[in-house]
Amino acid sequence: MTITNPGGLPFQAGRRGGTRFRDLVRHQDDTFVAFARTLTDEEWDRPSLCAGWTNKDVLAHLVLGLRLPPPRLLLAMARRRWSFDAANDALSREYASGSTARELIDAFDRARARSKGIGRLLPAPLMLGDHAVHHLDIAFALGRSGVLSPQVSDAVLAVETRVPNPFIPAAARARGLALRTTDTNWSRSSGGSLEVLGAAESIASVLAGRHHAIPDLTGSGVATLTSRLRNGTRPPFGPSCVVSGQHLDPEVSQIT
């Protein structure tokens, strides 16, 4: 397997690689905050690409990732038979319902400087992918594209195809497929004959399990990739934004 990326994004262990990805996370979060502040309340209330969640629910989920202490998440899971999906759903919905979109954006902007939530346990490459994909969950649902910088899009694709992720089995979905972006210089060869082409954002979103951008992809490997999504290539701990529970949780009001 060969990955081409003129940006020289590092994947080696050590301080240099970690610093590079932390810089990309900061850049992506700057971009997201600027984007978020342009949306109206009506746009925040529209459905996102996360089934059952509004765009505002996704925003609340991002804030909780930076603010909710791990013990609080474990408590919420214990109350729901240790279901991460149900706890994730209930906490995000409750936090969204108790705050305005502007309050949530401000909370995200403050918390990203010093995270104390579950997100701080994620390595920087996975944090970058999580924040970028959720940015796309909101933007694509509003008919917007081109919201990620090329550097971030390429980095997310490289992470999705190379770094194991317990929440999003993107690497398994991409296995054996040659991938090539049509708007950046990123590509990955697999040695096989099946190829998927498309905008970097579209490929990244589909590898993360979102069906929305499949019509934007072309190539002999699209049918295989689509089948893998439809057949439910599931991660061991549940997807990053599956909403299954419906019970709201008062404990989110205690987050400081």
Short mmCIF file of C-alpha atoms in Angstrom, two decimals:
data_model
loop_
_atom_site.label_atom_id
_atom_site.label_comp_id
_atom_site.label_asym_id
_atom_site.label_seq_id
_atom_site.Cartn_x
_atom_site.Cartn_y
_atom_site.Cartn_z
CA MET A 1 0.00 0.00 0.00
CA THR A 2 1.32 3.44 -0.94
CA ILE A 3 0.02 6.77 0.28
CA THR A 4 0.88 9.94 -1.63
CA ASN A 5 0.63 13.21 0.22
CA PRO A 6 2.81 16.16 -0.80
CA GLY A 7 2.10 17.83 2.52
CA GLY A 8 4.39 15.36 4.27
CA LEU A 9 1.95 14.63 7.09
CA PRO A 10 3.86 12.66 9.72
CA PHE A 11 2.72 9.38 11.17
CA GLN A 12 5.89 8.48 13.00
CA ALA A 13 5.73 8.24 16.77
CA GLY A 14 7.28 10.98 18.81
CA ARG A 15 6.97 14.64 19.62
CA ARG A 16 7.24 15.97 16.07
CA GLY A 17 4.33 13.93 14.72
CA GLY A 18 2.15 14.67 17.74
CA THR A 19 2.86 18.38 17.49
CA ARG A 20 1.90 18.41 13.82
CA PHE A 21 -1.47 16.84 14.50
CA ARG A 22 -2.17 19.07 17.48
CA ASP A 23 -1.55 22.04 15.17
CA LEU A 24 -4.01 20.58 12.67
CA VAL A 25 -6.62 20.08 15.40
CA ARG A 26 -6.26 23.73 16.42
CA HIS A 27 -6.56 24.81 12.79
CA GLN A 28 -9.65 22.65 12.25
CA ASP A 29 -11.29 23.92 15.44
CA ASP A 30 -10.60 27.53 14.40
CA THR A 31 -12.27 26.78 11.06
CA PHE A 32 -15.23 25.08 12.71
CA VAL A 33 -15.88 27.91 15.16
CA ALA A 34 -15.81 30.47 12.35
CA PHE A 35 -18.21 28.30 10.31
CA ALA A 36 -20.52 27.67 13.28
CA ARG A 37 -20.90 31.38 13.98
CA THR A 38 -22.35 31.91 10.48
CA LEU A 39 -25.31 29.54 10.99
CA THR A 40 -28.80 30.65 11.94
CA ASP A 41 -30.94 29.10 14.65
CA GLU A 42 -33.10 27.58 11.92
CA GLU A 43 -30.06 25.89 10.39
CA TRP A 44 -29.00 24.52 13.78
CA ASP A 45 -32.45 22.97 14.15
CA ARG A 46 -32.24 21.08 10.85
CA PRO A 47 -31.40 17.35 10.72
CA SER A 48 -27.70 16.48 10.53
CA LEU A 49 -26.10 13.45 8.89
CA CYS A 50 -26.23 11.72 12.28
CA ALA A 51 -29.57 9.94 12.16
CA GLY A 52 -32.01 11.41 14.65
CA TRP A 53 -29.79 14.32 15.63
CA THR A 54 -30.15 17.95 14.67
CA ASN A 55 -27.10 20.00 13.80
CA LYS A 56 -27.37 21.48 17.27
CA ASP A 57 -27.27 18.01 18.82
CA VAL A 58 -24.01 17.34 16.95
CA LEU A 59 -22.62 20.63 18.25
CA ALA A 60 -23.57 19.66 21.80
CA HIS A 61 -21.88 16.28 21.30
CA LEU A 62 -18.66 18.04 20.28
CA VAL A 63 -18.80 20.26 23.35
CA LEU A 64 -19.38 17.30 25.65
CA GLY A 65 -16.36 15.58 24.18
CA LEU A 66 -14.27 18.45 25.51
CA ARG A 67 -16.12 19.13 28.77
CA LEU A 68 -17.76 15.98 30.13
CA PRO A 69 -15.42 14.27 32.63
CA PRO A 70 -14.97 10.53 31.93
CA PRO A 71 -16.54 9.52 35.29
CA ARG A 72 -19.76 11.31 34.28
CA LEU A 73 -19.84 9.41 31.00
CA LEU A 74 -19.30 6.12 32.81
CA LEU A 75 -22.14 6.95 35.19
CA ALA A 76 -24.47 7.71 32.28
CA MET A 77 -23.47 4.43 30.63
CA ALA A 78 -24.05 2.47 33.84
CA ARG A 79 -27.60 3.85 33.98
CA ARG A 80 -28.19 2.52 30.46
CA ARG A 81 -26.83 -1.01 30.75
CA TRP A 82 -23.37 0.19 29.73
CA SER A 83 -24.54 1.36 26.32
CA PHE A 84 -22.22 4.04 24.96
CA ASP A 85 -24.70 4.84 22.18
CA ALA A 86 -27.61 5.41 24.59
CA ALA A 87 -25.51 7.52 26.96
CA ASN A 88 -24.04 9.51 24.08
CA ASP A 89 -27.52 10.16 22.69
CA ALA A 90 -29.13 11.18 25.98
CA LEU A 91 -26.30 13.44 27.11
CA SER A 92 -26.01 15.21 23.76
CA ARG A 93 -29.75 15.78 23.40
CA GLU A 94 -30.11 17.07 26.94
CA TYR A 95 -27.18 19.45 26.64
CA ALA A 96 -28.49 20.76 23.30
CA SER A 97 -31.99 21.30 24.67
CA GLY A 98 -30.71 23.30 27.64
CA SER A 99 -28.46 25.68 25.70
CA THR A 100 -28.65 28.04 22.76
CA ALA A 101 -26.46 27.41 19.74
CA ARG A 102 -24.43 30.51 20.56
CA GLU A 103 -23.86 29.26 24.10
CA LEU A 104 -22.69 25.92 22.77
CA ILE A 105 -20.32 27.53 20.27
CA ASP A 106 -18.84 29.70 23.02
CA ALA A 107 -18.51 26.64 25.26
CA PHE A 108 -16.68 24.72 22.51
CA ASP A 109 -14.40 27.68 21.86
CA ARG A 110 -13.46 27.93 25.54
CA ALA A 111 -13.12 24.20 26.18
CA ARG A 112 -10.86 23.41 23.23
CA ALA A 113 -8.04 25.34 24.84
CA ARG A 114 -7.95 22.94 27.81
CA SER A 115 -10.09 19.86 27.40
CA LYS A 116 -11.16 17.96 30.49
CA GLY A 117 -13.64 15.68 28.74
CA ILE A 118 -13.37 12.21 27.27
CA GLY A 119 -11.86 13.74 24.14
CA ARG A 120 -8.60 14.42 25.93
CA LEU A 121 -8.00 10.68 25.99
CA LEU A 122 -8.02 10.53 22.18
CA PRO A 123 -4.70 10.74 20.32
CA ALA A 124 -4.49 13.94 18.27
CA PRO A 125 -4.96 12.16 14.90
CA LEU A 126 -8.25 10.62 16.06
CA MET A 127 -9.39 13.91 17.60
CA LEU A 128 -8.75 15.60 14.25
CA GLY A 129 -10.84 13.00 12.43
CA ASP A 130 -13.67 13.23 14.96
CA HIS A 131 -13.94 17.02 14.80
CA ALA A 132 -13.58 17.18 11.01
CA VAL A 133 -16.16 14.46 10.31
CA HIS A 134 -18.70 16.08 12.64
CA HIS A 135 -18.05 19.40 10.90
CA LEU A 136 -19.02 17.63 7.67
CA ASP A 137 -22.07 16.07 9.36
CA ILE A 138 -23.39 19.60 9.81
CA ALA A 139 -22.11 21.21 6.61
CA PHE A 140 -23.19 18.46 4.21
CA ALA A 141 -26.65 18.39 5.78
CA LEU A 142 -26.92 22.09 4.91
CA GLY A 143 -25.75 21.55 1.35
CA ARG A 144 -22.34 23.06 1.98
CA SER A 145 -18.98 21.66 0.98
CA GLY A 146 -15.41 22.89 0.81
CA VAL A 147 -15.49 23.67 4.53
CA LEU A 148 -12.31 21.80 5.48
CA SER A 149 -8.86 22.97 4.48
CA PRO A 150 -7.02 20.66 2.05
CA GLN A 151 -4.41 19.97 4.73
CA VAL A 152 -7.07 18.78 7.16
CA SER A 153 -8.96 16.76 4.54
CA ASP A 154 -5.80 14.95 3.47
CA ALA A 155 -4.73 14.33 7.06
CA VAL A 156 -8.14 12.90 7.96
CA LEU A 157 -8.03 10.54 4.99
CA ALA A 158 -4.56 9.36 5.92
CA VAL A 159 -5.68 8.78 9.52
CA GLU A 160 -8.86 6.97 8.47
CA THR A 161 -6.95 4.55 6.26
CA ARG A 162 -3.95 3.95 8.53
CA VAL A 163 -4.75 4.54 12.19
CA PRO A 164 -6.95 1.98 14.04
CA ASN A 165 -10.06 3.63 15.50
CA PRO A 166 -12.33 1.74 17.93
CA PHE A 167 -15.29 3.98 17.07
CA ILE A 168 -15.04 4.28 13.27
CA PRO A 169 -13.81 1.26 11.25
CA ALA A 170 -12.79 3.42 8.30
CA ALA A 171 -9.64 1.37 7.65
CA ALA A 172 -11.72 -1.80 7.29
CA ARG A 173 -14.05 -0.05 4.85
CA ALA A 174 -11.09 1.13 2.77
CA ARG A 175 -9.25 -2.20 2.76
CA GLY A 176 -8.24 -3.31 -0.72
CA LEU A 177 -9.49 -0.12 -2.39
CA ALA A 178 -7.36 2.43 -4.20
CA LEU A 179 -8.52 5.91 -3.19
CA ARG A 180 -7.82 9.16 -5.03
CA THR A 181 -9.10 12.65 -4.35
CA THR A 182 -10.12 14.85 -7.26
CA ASP A 183 -9.59 18.16 -5.48
CA THR A 184 -6.35 17.58 -3.56
CA ASN A 185 -3.21 15.57 -4.31
CA TRP A 186 -3.93 12.77 -1.83
CA SER A 187 -4.11 9.17 -2.98
CA ARG A 188 -3.72 5.64 -1.67
CA SER A 189 -2.90 2.65 -3.84
CA SER A 190 -3.86 -0.83 -2.74
CA GLY A 191 -2.38 -3.09 -5.39
CA GLY A 192 -5.90 -4.07 -6.40
CA SER A 193 -8.03 -3.02 -9.37
CA LEU A 194 -10.88 -1.36 -7.47
CA GLU A 195 -10.68 2.42 -7.28
CA VAL A 196 -12.76 5.15 -5.62
CA LEU A 197 -12.47 8.78 -6.71
CA GLY A 198 -14.08 11.89 -5.30
CA ALA A 199 -13.61 15.08 -3.37
CA ALA A 200 -11.52 14.61 -0.23
CA GLU A 201 -14.41 15.63 2.04
CA SER A 202 -16.77 13.17 0.37
CA ILE A 203 -14.40 10.22 0.69
CA ALA A 204 -13.63 11.09 4.32
CA SER A 205 -17.33 11.31 5.18
CA VAL A 206 -18.19 7.99 3.49
CA LEU A 207 -15.28 6.18 5.15
CA ALA A 208 -16.63 7.47 8.45
CA GLY A 209 -19.88 5.63 7.73
CA ARG A 210 -22.03 8.38 6.25
CA HIS A 211 -23.98 7.42 3.11
CA HIS A 212 -24.80 10.99 2.09
CA ALA A 213 -21.80 11.55 -0.20
CA ILE A 214 -21.79 8.16 -1.95
CA PRO A 215 -23.47 9.64 -5.08
CA ASP A 216 -20.52 12.05 -5.34
CA LEU A 217 -18.02 9.18 -5.69
CA THR A 218 -17.01 7.43 -8.90
CA GLY A 219 -14.89 4.45 -9.84
CA SER A 220 -14.99 0.68 -9.93
CA GLY A 221 -14.74 0.40 -6.13
CA VAL A 222 -17.80 2.47 -5.21
CA ALA A 223 -20.13 -0.55 -5.20
CA THR A 224 -17.81 -2.42 -2.84
CA LEU A 225 -17.52 0.55 -0.50
CA THR A 226 -21.29 1.05 -0.54
CA SER A 227 -21.86 -2.62 0.27
CA ARG A 228 -19.53 -2.39 3.25
CA LEU A 229 -21.50 0.52 4.66
CA ARG A 230 -24.87 -1.16 4.05
CA ASN A 231 -23.70 -4.44 5.56
CA GLY A 232 -22.82 -2.61 8.73
CA THR A 233 -19.04 -2.85 9.21
CA ARG A 234 -19.39 -1.93 12.88
CA PRO A 235 -16.72 -0.87 15.36
CA PRO A 236 -16.48 -2.78 18.66
CA PHE A 237 -17.69 0.14 20.80
CA GLY A 238 -20.42 1.55 18.56
CA PRO A 239 -20.40 4.32 15.95
CA SER A 240 -19.43 7.88 16.77
CA CYS A 241 -22.92 9.30 16.28
CA VAL A 242 -25.59 6.65 16.54
CA VAL A 243 -28.61 7.78 18.50
CA SER A 244 -30.57 4.97 20.06
CA GLY A 245 -31.76 5.99 23.51
CA GLN A 246 -34.45 8.58 24.09
CA HIS A 247 -34.09 9.30 27.82
CA LEU A 248 -32.73 12.68 28.76
CA ASP A 249 -30.19 12.98 31.54
CA PRO A 250 -30.29 15.76 34.16
CA GLU A 251 -26.63 15.31 35.04
CA VAL A 252 -25.44 17.31 32.02
CA SER A 253 -26.71 20.47 33.70
CA GLN A 254 -23.95 19.97 36.26
CA ILE A 255 -21.13 20.28 33.72
CA THR A 256 -18.89 23.21 34.49
#
